[in-house]
Coordinates of C-alpha atoms in Angstrom, one line a residue:
M1 CA -100.5 20.1 -104.1
T2 CA -99.3 17.9 -101.3
N3 CA -98.3 19.6 -98.0
A4 CA -95.4 18.2 -96.1
T5 CA -94.5 18.7 -92.4
A6 CA -90.8 19.5 -91.8
S7 CA -89.1 17.8 -88.6
A8 CA -85.6 17.9 -87.2
D9 CA -83.7 16.0 -84.4
P10 CA -82.6 18.1 -81.3
V11 CA -79.0 19.0 -81.2
V12 CA -77.3 18.3 -77.9
V13 CA -74.3 20.6 -77.2
T14 CA -72.0 19.5 -74.3
I15 CA -69.9 22.2 -72.8
Q16 CA -66.8 21.0 -70.6
A17 CA -66.4 23.4 -67.6
S18 CA -62.7 24.4 -67.0
D19 CA -61.0 23.8 -63.4
L20 CA -59.9 27.2 -62.5
V21 CA -59.6 26.7 -58.7
A22 CA -56.0 26.8 -57.4
P23 CA -55.2 24.2 -54.6
N24 CA -55.0 25.8 -51.2
V25 CA -52.3 24.7 -48.6
G26 CA -52.3 24.8 -44.8
I27 CA -49.6 24.1 -42.3
A28 CA -50.3 22.5 -38.8
V29 CA -47.8 22.2 -36.0
P30 CA -48.4 20.7 -32.5
T31 CA -49.4 23.2 -29.8
G32 CA -47.1 24.0 -26.9
L33 CA -43.4 23.9 -26.5
Q34 CA -41.8 21.5 -29.0
P35 CA -38.6 19.5 -28.7
Q36 CA -35.7 20.1 -31.0
I37 CA -37.1 17.6 -33.5
F38 CA -40.8 17.6 -34.2
N39 CA -43.2 16.9 -37.1
A40 CA -45.3 19.4 -39.1
T41 CA -48.3 18.6 -41.3
I42 CA -48.8 20.3 -44.7
L43 CA -52.3 19.8 -46.1
F44 CA -53.4 20.6 -49.7
S45 CA -57.0 21.0 -50.6
E46 CA -56.6 18.5 -53.4
P47 CA -53.9 16.1 -54.6
V48 CA -50.9 17.9 -56.1
Q49 CA -47.8 17.1 -58.0
G50 CA -44.3 18.6 -58.0
F51 CA -44.2 19.3 -54.3
D52 CA -40.8 18.3 -52.7
L53 CA -38.7 18.9 -49.6
A54 CA -37.0 22.0 -51.1
D55 CA -40.4 23.7 -51.1
V56 CA -40.7 23.6 -47.3
L57 CA -39.3 26.8 -46.0
V58 CA -38.1 26.7 -42.3
S59 CA -36.8 29.7 -40.3
N60 CA -34.5 28.8 -37.4
G61 CA -34.4 25.1 -38.4
T62 CA -34.1 22.6 -41.2
A63 CA -36.7 20.3 -42.9
S64 CA -36.2 16.6 -43.6
N65 CA -38.0 13.4 -44.3
L66 CA -40.9 14.6 -46.3
Q67 CA -43.6 11.9 -46.5
T68 CA -47.1 11.4 -48.1
T69 CA -49.4 8.6 -49.0
D70 CA -52.0 10.5 -51.1
N71 CA -50.1 13.6 -52.5
E72 CA -52.6 15.7 -50.5
T73 CA -51.4 15.4 -46.9
F74 CA -47.7 15.6 -46.2
T75 CA -45.6 15.3 -43.0
V76 CA -42.2 16.8 -42.6
E77 CA -39.6 16.5 -39.8
V78 CA -38.4 19.8 -38.5
T79 CA -35.1 20.2 -36.5
A80 CA -34.9 23.5 -34.7
T81 CA -31.5 25.2 -34.7
T82 CA -31.8 27.2 -31.5
S83 CA -34.3 27.5 -28.8
G84 CA -37.1 29.9 -29.7
N85 CA -39.6 30.4 -32.5
V86 CA -39.5 28.2 -35.5
S87 CA -41.5 29.3 -38.6
I88 CA -42.6 26.9 -41.4
D89 CA -43.9 28.2 -44.8
V90 CA -44.8 27.0 -48.3
A91 CA -44.6 29.5 -51.1
A92 CA -47.2 29.9 -53.9
G93 CA -46.7 28.0 -57.1
V94 CA -44.5 25.3 -55.9
A95 CA -47.0 22.6 -56.7
T96 CA -49.9 22.1 -59.2
D97 CA -53.2 20.2 -59.2
G98 CA -54.1 17.8 -62.0
V99 CA -54.9 20.4 -64.6
G100 CA -51.9 22.6 -63.8
N101 CA -53.4 25.1 -61.3
P102 CA -50.6 26.3 -59.1
N103 CA -51.0 26.3 -55.3
T104 CA -51.7 29.4 -53.3
A105 CA -49.2 30.5 -50.7
A106 CA -49.6 29.0 -47.2
T107 CA -50.1 30.9 -44.1
T108 CA -46.8 30.8 -42.1
A109 CA -47.0 28.5 -39.1
T110 CA -45.0 29.4 -36.1
T111 CA -44.2 27.4 -32.9
S112 CA -41.7 27.4 -30.1
A113 CA -38.9 24.8 -29.7
D114 CA -36.5 23.9 -27.0
V115 CA -33.2 22.5 -28.3
E116 CA -31.5 22.0 -24.9
V117 CA -30.9 18.3 -24.1
P118 CA -31.2 17.4 -20.4
V119 CA -28.0 16.2 -18.8
V120 CA -28.3 13.8 -15.9
T121 CA -25.6 13.4 -13.1
L122 CA -25.4 11.0 -10.3
S123 CA -23.6 11.7 -7.0
T124 CA -23.5 10.9 -3.3
S125 CA -22.3 12.9 -0.3
S126 CA -19.9 10.2 0.9
G127 CA -16.7 9.1 -0.9
V128 CA -16.9 5.6 0.8
V129 CA -20.1 3.7 1.3
T130 CA -20.4 1.1 4.0
G131 CA -24.0 0.2 3.8
P132 CA -27.3 1.5 2.1
F133 CA -26.7 4.9 0.8
T134 CA -28.8 7.7 -1.0
L135 CA -27.8 8.5 -4.5
N136 CA -28.7 12.0 -5.9
I137 CA -30.0 12.1 -9.5
D138 CA -29.8 15.7 -10.7
A139 CA -30.6 17.1 -14.2
T140 CA -29.8 20.4 -15.9
E141 CA -33.6 21.1 -16.3
N142 CA -36.9 19.6 -15.3
I143 CA -37.3 16.1 -16.5
I144 CA -40.2 13.6 -16.8
G145 CA -40.4 9.9 -17.3
L146 CA -37.9 8.7 -14.7
A147 CA -38.9 5.4 -13.1
L148 CA -37.2 3.0 -10.7
A149 CA -36.7 0.5 -13.6
D150 CA -34.5 3.2 -15.3
V151 CA -32.0 3.0 -12.4
I152 CA -29.7 0.1 -13.2
V153 CA -27.5 -1.1 -10.3
T154 CA -24.6 -3.6 -10.6
N155 CA -23.8 -5.3 -7.2
G156 CA -26.6 -3.6 -5.5
T157 CA -30.4 -3.0 -5.3
P158 CA -32.2 0.3 -5.9
S159 CA -35.4 1.4 -4.0
N160 CA -37.4 4.4 -2.9
L161 CA -37.1 6.6 -6.0
A162 CA -38.4 10.1 -5.0
G163 CA -38.3 13.6 -6.3
A164 CA -39.6 15.9 -9.1
G165 CA -38.5 18.5 -11.5
D166 CA -34.7 18.4 -11.8
S167 CA -33.9 16.7 -8.5
Y168 CA -34.5 13.0 -7.5
T169 CA -33.0 10.6 -5.0
V170 CA -32.9 6.8 -4.9
D171 CA -31.7 4.5 -2.1
V172 CA -29.1 1.9 -3.1
T173 CA -28.3 -1.2 -1.0
P174 CA -24.7 -2.3 -2.0
V175 CA -23.1 -5.7 -1.9
L176 CA -20.3 -4.9 0.6
G177 CA -16.8 -5.5 -0.6
Q178 CA -17.8 -5.1 -4.2
F179 CA -17.5 -2.4 -6.8
V180 CA -21.0 -0.8 -7.1
E181 CA -22.1 0.8 -10.4
V182 CA -25.3 2.8 -10.9
T183 CA -26.4 3.8 -14.4
V184 CA -29.3 5.8 -15.9
L185 CA -29.3 5.0 -19.6
A186 CA -29.5 7.5 -22.4
G187 CA -33.1 8.3 -23.4
A188 CA -34.5 7.1 -20.1
V189 CA -35.8 10.6 -19.3
S190 CA -36.8 13.7 -21.3
D191 CA -37.4 17.3 -20.6
V192 CA -40.8 18.9 -20.6
A193 CA -40.5 19.7 -24.3
G194 CA -39.7 16.0 -25.0
N195 CA -36.0 16.2 -25.6
P196 CA -34.6 12.8 -24.4
S197 CA -31.3 12.6 -22.5
T198 CA -28.7 11.7 -25.1
A199 CA -25.9 10.6 -22.8
G200 CA -26.1 8.0 -20.0
A201 CA -25.1 8.8 -16.4
T202 CA -22.9 6.5 -14.4
F203 CA -21.8 6.5 -10.7
S204 CA -19.2 4.0 -9.4
V205 CA -18.1 3.4 -5.8
Q206 CA -16.3 0.8 -3.8
A207 CA -18.5 -0.5 -1.1
G208 CA -16.3 -0.3 2.0
S209 CA -15.3 -3.3 4.0
P210 CA -12.2 -4.5 5.9
E211 CA -11.3 -6.7 3.0
T212 CA -11.3 -3.9 0.4
E213 CA -9.5 -1.5 2.8
Y214 CA -6.9 -4.1 3.4
A215 CA -6.5 -4.8 -0.3
A216 CA -6.0 -1.1 -1.0
N217 CA -3.2 -0.9 1.5
R218 CA -1.7 -4.4 1.3
D219 CA 1.8 -3.4 0.3
T220 CA 2.1 -0.9 3.2
I221 CA 0.8 -3.5 5.7
I222 CA 3.2 -6.1 4.4
D223 CA 6.0 -3.6 4.9
V224 CA 5.0 -2.9 8.5
V225 CA 5.0 -6.6 9.4
Q226 CA 8.2 -7.4 7.5
R227 CA 10.0 -4.4 8.9
D228 CA 9.1 -5.5 12.4
A229 CA 10.3 -9.1 11.6
Q230 CA 13.6 -7.7 10.2
Q231 CA 14.2 -5.8 13.4
R232 CA 13.7 -8.9 15.5
L233 CA 15.8 -10.9 13.1
Q234 CA 18.6 -8.3 13.4
N235 CA 18.4 -8.4 17.2
Q236 CA 18.7 -12.2 17.2
I237 CA 21.7 -12.0 14.9
N238 CA 23.3 -9.4 17.3
A239 CA 22.6 -11.8 20.2
N240 CA 24.3 -14.6 18.3
T241 CA 27.3 -12.6 17.4
G242 CA 27.5 -11.2 20.9
M243 CA 27.6 -14.8 22.3
I244 CA 30.2 -15.8 19.8
D245 CA 32.4 -12.7 20.4
R246 CA 32.3 -13.4 24.2
S247 CA 33.2 -17.1 23.7
L248 CA 35.9 -16.2 21.3
D249 CA 37.4 -13.6 23.7
R250 CA 37.6 -16.3 26.4
F251 CA 39.1 -18.8 23.9
I252 CA 41.7 -16.3 22.6
D253 CA 42.7 -15.3 26.2
S254 CA 43.0 -18.9 27.4
L255 CA 45.2 -19.9 24.4
Q256 CA 47.4 -16.8 24.8
N257 CA 47.6 -17.6 28.5
K258 CA 47.1 -14.0 29.5
E259 CA 47.3 -13.3 33.2
G260 CA 44.2 -14.7 34.8
A261 CA 42.7 -15.8 31.5
K262 CA 43.4 -19.5 32.0
A263 CA 41.7 -19.4 35.4
E264 CA 38.8 -17.4 34.1
A265 CA 38.2 -19.6 31.2
Y266 CA 37.7 -22.7 33.4
S267 CA 36.3 -21.2 36.6
D268 CA 33.0 -19.8 37.9
I269 CA 32.5 -16.2 37.0
P270 CA 30.0 -14.0 38.9
F271 CA 26.9 -12.9 36.9
D272 CA 27.4 -9.5 35.4
V273 CA 25.3 -7.0 33.5
T274 CA 26.6 -4.5 30.9
G275 CA 24.5 -1.7 29.7
S276 CA 24.9 1.0 27.0
A277 CA 23.0 3.8 25.4
E278 CA 23.4 5.1 21.9
L279 CA 22.0 8.3 20.4
S280 CA 22.1 8.9 16.7
F281 CA 21.7 12.6 16.0
G282 CA 20.3 11.8 12.6
S283 CA 17.5 9.4 13.3
R284 CA 18.2 6.6 15.7
L285 CA 18.3 6.0 19.5
S286 CA 19.3 2.6 20.8
T287 CA 20.4 1.1 24.1
N288 CA 21.9 -2.4 24.5
G289 CA 23.7 -4.5 26.9
T290 CA 24.8 -8.0 27.9
F291 CA 24.6 -10.1 31.0
F292 CA 27.1 -12.9 31.6
G293 CA 27.8 -15.8 33.9
Q294 CA 29.9 -18.9 33.7
T295 CA 30.0 -22.3 35.6
N296 CA 32.6 -25.0 35.3
L297 CA 30.8 -28.4 35.1
G298 CA 33.9 -30.5 35.3
A299 CA 35.2 -33.1 32.8
G300 CA 36.4 -30.2 30.6
M301 CA 32.9 -28.8 30.0
M302 CA 31.7 -25.3 30.9
R303 CA 28.2 -23.9 31.1
T304 CA 27.8 -20.3 30.2
A305 CA 24.9 -17.9 30.5
I306 CA 25.1 -14.9 28.3
G307 CA 22.4 -12.5 27.0
Q308 CA 21.7 -9.2 25.4
F309 CA 19.1 -6.5 25.8
D310 CA 18.5 -3.5 23.6
I311 CA 16.0 -0.8 22.6
T312 CA 16.1 0.7 19.1
R313 CA 14.3 3.6 17.6
D314 CA 14.4 4.3 13.9
E315 CA 13.5 7.2 11.7
T316 CA 9.8 6.3 11.7
D317 CA 9.8 6.5 15.5
S318 CA 9.2 2.8 15.7
W319 CA 11.1 1.0 18.5
V320 CA 11.7 -2.5 19.7
A321 CA 12.9 -3.6 23.2
Q322 CA 14.2 -7.1 23.4
I323 CA 16.0 -9.2 26.0
S324 CA 17.5 -12.5 24.8
G325 CA 19.4 -15.1 26.7
R326 CA 21.7 -18.0 25.7
L327 CA 22.8 -21.0 27.8
T328 CA 25.8 -22.6 26.2
Y329 CA 27.8 -25.8 26.9
E330 CA 31.4 -25.7 25.8
W331 CA 34.3 -28.2 25.7
D332 CA 37.7 -28.4 24.1
E333 CA 37.9 -30.8 21.2
S334 CA 41.7 -30.2 21.1
D335 CA 44.2 -27.6 22.2
K336 CA 43.2 -25.6 19.1
T337 CA 39.5 -26.2 18.9
R338 CA 36.5 -25.5 21.2
A339 CA 33.0 -26.6 20.4
G340 CA 29.7 -25.7 22.0
Y341 CA 26.0 -25.9 21.7
L342 CA 23.3 -23.5 22.9
Y343 CA 19.7 -23.0 23.7
G344 CA 17.9 -20.0 24.8
G345 CA 15.0 -17.6 24.3
N346 CA 14.0 -14.1 23.9
L347 CA 11.2 -11.7 24.9
S348 CA 10.5 -8.5 23.1
T349 CA 8.0 -5.7 22.8
G350 CA 7.8 -2.8 20.3
Q351 CA 5.9 0.2 19.1
L352 CA 5.0 0.7 15.5
S353 CA 4.8 4.2 14.1
G354 CA 4.3 5.7 10.7
T355 CA 1.4 5.1 8.4
Y356 CA 0.1 2.6 10.9
D357 CA 0.6 3.0 14.6
G358 CA 0.5 0.1 17.1
D359 CA 2.5 -2.3 19.1
S360 CA 4.0 -5.8 18.9
S361 CA 5.4 -8.4 21.2
S362 CA 7.2 -11.7 20.7
I363 CA 8.5 -14.7 22.6
G364 CA 10.8 -17.3 21.1
V365 CA 13.3 -20.1 21.6
I366 CA 16.6 -20.9 19.8
V367 CA 19.0 -23.9 19.6
G368 CA 22.3 -24.1 17.8
G369 CA 25.9 -25.0 17.8
Y370 CA 29.3 -23.4 17.2
L371 CA 33.0 -24.1 16.7
L372 CA 36.0 -21.9 17.6
S373 CA 39.4 -22.7 16.1
R374 CA 42.9 -21.4 16.3
L375 CA 44.2 -21.2 12.7
S376 CA 47.6 -19.8 13.7
D377 CA 49.3 -18.1 16.6
N378 CA 47.4 -14.8 15.9
L379 CA 44.5 -15.9 13.7
F380 CA 41.2 -17.4 15.0
S381 CA 38.0 -18.4 13.4
D382 CA 34.4 -19.0 14.5
V383 CA 31.4 -20.5 12.9
Y384 CA 27.8 -21.0 14.2
V385 CA 24.4 -22.3 13.1
G386 CA 21.1 -22.0 14.8
V387 CA 17.3 -22.4 14.3
G388 CA 14.6 -20.7 16.3
Y389 CA 10.9 -20.5 16.6
S390 CA 8.9 -17.4 17.8
R391 CA 5.4 -16.3 18.3
T392 CA 4.6 -12.7 17.5
D393 CA 1.5 -10.6 18.3
L394 CA 0.8 -7.5 16.3
K395 CA -1.8 -4.8 16.7
F396 CA -1.8 -1.7 14.6
A397 CA -4.2 0.7 12.8
D398 CA -4.6 3.8 10.8
T399 CA -7.6 6.1 10.8
T400 CA -9.7 3.5 8.9
L401 CA -8.4 0.0 9.3
S402 CA -7.5 -1.8 12.5
L403 CA -5.6 -5.1 12.5
N404 CA -5.0 -7.5 15.4
G405 CA -3.2 -10.7 14.6
D406 CA -0.4 -13.2 15.5
Y407 CA 1.8 -15.6 13.7
G408 CA 4.4 -18.3 14.4
S409 CA 7.6 -18.2 12.5
I410 CA 10.8 -20.3 12.1
S411 CA 14.1 -18.5 11.7
Y412 CA 17.5 -19.9 10.6
Y413 CA 20.9 -18.4 11.5
A414 CA 24.4 -18.9 10.3
G415 CA 27.7 -17.0 10.6
A416 CA 31.4 -17.2 10.4
G417 CA 34.3 -14.9 11.2
L418 CA 38.0 -14.4 11.3
T419 CA 39.7 -12.5 14.1
G420 CA 43.3 -11.5 14.5
S421 CA 45.0 -10.6 17.7
I422 CA 48.4 -8.9 17.5
A423 CA 49.9 -7.7 20.8
F424 CA 52.9 -5.4 20.7
A425 CA 55.5 -4.9 23.4
S426 CA 54.1 -1.5 24.2
G427 CA 50.9 -3.2 25.3
I428 CA 49.0 -2.0 22.2
E429 CA 46.8 -4.7 20.7
F430 CA 45.5 -4.8 17.1
R431 CA 42.3 -6.9 16.6
P432 CA 41.1 -6.9 13.1
G433 CA 37.8 -8.7 12.5
L434 CA 36.0 -9.9 9.4
S435 CA 32.6 -11.6 9.7
I436 CA 29.6 -12.7 7.7
D437 CA 26.2 -13.3 9.4
Y438 CA 22.9 -14.4 7.9
G439 CA 19.4 -14.8 9.2
M440 CA 16.1 -15.7 7.6
T441 CA 12.6 -15.7 9.1
D442 CA 9.8 -17.4 7.3
I443 CA 6.7 -15.4 8.3
G444 CA 4.2 -17.3 6.2
L445 CA 0.5 -16.9 6.8
V446 CA -0.7 -14.3 9.2
G447 CA -4.3 -14.1 10.4
F448 CA -5.8 -10.7 11.4
Q449 CA -9.0 -9.7 13.0
A450 CA -9.7 -6.7 10.8
Q451 CA -12.1 -3.8 11.6
A452 CA -13.1 -1.0 9.3
F453 CA -16.2 1.0 8.7
G454 CA -17.8 -0.6 11.7
L455 CA -17.4 -4.1 10.2
N456 CA -15.3 -7.0 11.4
S457 CA -13.6 -9.7 9.3
L458 CA -11.0 -12.3 9.5
I459 CA -8.2 -11.7 6.9
T460 CA -5.4 -14.1 6.3
D461 CA -2.5 -13.3 4.0
D462 CA 0.9 -14.7 3.1
F463 CA 3.7 -12.3 4.3
G464 CA 6.5 -14.4 2.8
S465 CA 9.9 -14.2 4.4
V466 CA 12.6 -11.7 5.3
S467 CA 16.4 -12.1 5.5
V468 CA 19.4 -10.2 6.6
L469 CA 22.9 -10.8 5.2
E470 CA 25.7 -8.7 6.7
F471 CA 29.4 -8.4 6.0
S472 CA 31.5 -6.4 8.5
L473 CA 35.2 -5.5 8.7
T474 CA 36.2 -3.9 12.0
P475 CA 40.0 -3.5 12.6
E476 CA 40.3 -2.3 16.2
I477 CA 43.3 -0.8 17.9
I478 CA 43.4 -1.0 21.7
I479 CA 45.8 1.3 23.5
P480 CA 46.2 0.8 27.3
I481 CA 46.5 3.8 29.6
D482 CA 47.9 3.4 33.1
M483 CA 45.8 5.3 35.5
G484 CA 47.1 3.8 38.7
R485 CA 44.0 2.6 40.5
S486 CA 42.2 1.7 37.3
D487 CA 43.0 0.1 33.9
M488 CA 42.0 2.4 31.1
R489 CA 42.0 1.5 27.4
F490 CA 41.6 3.8 24.4
S491 CA 40.2 2.2 21.2
F492 CA 40.2 3.3 17.6
A493 CA 38.2 1.3 15.1
P494 CA 37.5 2.2 11.5
S495 CA 34.6 0.1 10.2
L496 CA 33.0 -1.1 7.0
V497 CA 29.6 -2.8 7.0
C498 CA 27.5 -3.9 4.0
R499 CA 24.0 -5.3 4.5
H500 CA 21.5 -6.9 2.2
T501 CA 17.9 -7.3 3.3
T502 CA 15.1 -9.1 1.5
G503 CA 11.4 -8.8 1.8
R504 CA 8.7 -7.3 -0.3
V505 CA 11.3 -4.7 -1.2
D506 CA 15.0 -5.7 -1.2
D507 CA 17.6 -3.3 -0.1
E508 CA 21.4 -3.0 -0.1
E509 CA 23.5 -0.5 1.7
C510 CA 27.1 -0.1 2.8
G511 CA 28.6 2.1 5.4
A512 CA 32.0 3.3 6.3
G513 CA 33.0 5.1 9.5
I514 CA 35.2 5.5 12.4
A515 CA 34.7 4.8 16.1
I516 CA 36.7 6.3 19.0
G517 CA 36.2 5.0 22.5
L518 CA 37.6 5.1 26.0
A519 CA 36.9 2.4 28.6
S520 CA 38.1 1.9 32.1
T521 CA 38.2 -1.0 34.5
S522 CA 38.4 -0.6 38.3
A523 CA 41.3 -2.0 40.2
D524 CA 39.2 -4.9 41.6
G525 CA 38.0 -5.7 38.1
N526 CA 34.3 -5.6 39.1
S527 CA 33.2 -2.5 37.3
H528 CA 33.7 -1.1 33.8
F529 CA 32.6 2.1 32.2
G530 CA 33.4 4.2 29.1
F531 CA 32.1 5.9 26.0
E532 CA 32.4 5.7 22.3
V533 CA 31.7 8.2 19.4
D534 CA 30.9 6.7 16.0
H535 CA 30.5 8.6 12.7
Q536 CA 29.2 6.7 9.7
Y537 CA 28.2 7.1 6.1
T538 CA 25.7 4.5 4.9
G539 CA 24.4 4.6 1.4
M540 CA 23.2 8.2 0.9
S541 CA 22.8 8.9 4.6
E542 CA 25.1 10.2 7.3
S543 CA 24.8 9.5 11.0
T544 CA 26.7 10.4 14.1
S545 CA 26.2 8.5 17.3
A546 CA 27.5 8.6 20.9
E547 CA 27.6 5.6 23.2
V548 CA 28.1 5.4 27.0
F549 CA 28.2 2.3 29.1
F550 CA 28.6 1.1 32.7
E551 CA 29.2 -2.4 33.7
M552 CA 29.5 -4.0 37.2
Q553 CA 30.0 -7.6 38.3
F554 CA 27.9 -8.9 41.2

């Protein structure tokens, strides 16, 4: 029998171990106070699947922008709702590992957040800057990160940034005469939690200078200069009409051959002065007067000196005092026509009141000609033209701006009138008068030495021109009263005046009124005195005035 040895191959049994370990999850947040928006990190112990944004639980906030590169480490953006604690959590079972093991629950992570955004404001203690100034930079809470480069200045230069916490200052050197703007952009600073400023801060100011102050008040300044020029123009028109009225009186008297008139018209007359004062209970005080003298030059020509002086005060308490004189040469062209030419001058001074206070003065000359005509037995006409040149000095100021300047101007004058003279047997005379007078002054360029904020500048501006056009109707009734040793006359004169003025602002006004007067002449004819009361409505205003005068020949 044969013995056999039995043998067998080893059996290898492989047993696959099962993954029974659930993925763990942890949440990390930055330490310290967080800004309103911050990032949290969610870390799994192994790669997971099925984890999404909805699985991130946030208390007092919201989650967004979940990101990962390996499905193991995730970042999420958290936005706090209010200042205080913000909690972040991940529940169990929201994600699984590769074999399906669900995650365990995370330990809740809590941190503190500040949702308040710093607000930056810029200010200065002065409303007007005239040189380098300090700008205050204030925030609603402590801020960090502010640098000089963050202070952006237009028309200026920043320097010397200083401060800490919620209060800073910076020096700004402006370009004078320019609009200065200082800006701190949004996001330039943040609070200690890291919240950036979300709105920019801007400060604007006009750097003061005489030029900018002048520009801000230009219309008012033009009104001051033009009103002064209109007053002087009106005074010159009054002087022209006064000269024509006096010449016309002599012309009418000589043609009507009244007693003594013929001799007076062609003989020497002593120099005389007439003065008057007028008080308007509404708003005006004025005084005026004339001086007169006449010399016969022979050969049918007469030389006459005539002038006017007045002081006027208007509702702004501005007044002008002026004396003007005319030297005329007259001759008869025919038995119905008299011609003449004139030259003369004026001196004036005034005070300006209102928004600007100051004074003015002027000196000027005038040349012109006129023609007087008899149209019928009782109707007479006059016409005149003239041109003048004057030099005016002005100095006025308000609390900030002072102006001192002068200008030369040319003025043009023209006028015409019709006058009737009807004498009744009773001695009563009716003298209706209708006239139109025009004057225009071309002011043009005016140069001022201007001072404001401690600075001086030369400012030149075009003040344009002003004009006065006046229509007047004055029917006068003169009633003689025999007082024995003196010749007294009572006058009654309703009046209508319409005036149109031009300048920066044009104006039109008409007035109607009545004047009652009483005048007396001494027996020797050398003295005259009297008074007149005048009540007028002009436009929407009403005025009452009283006038007294005294005249003496010498």
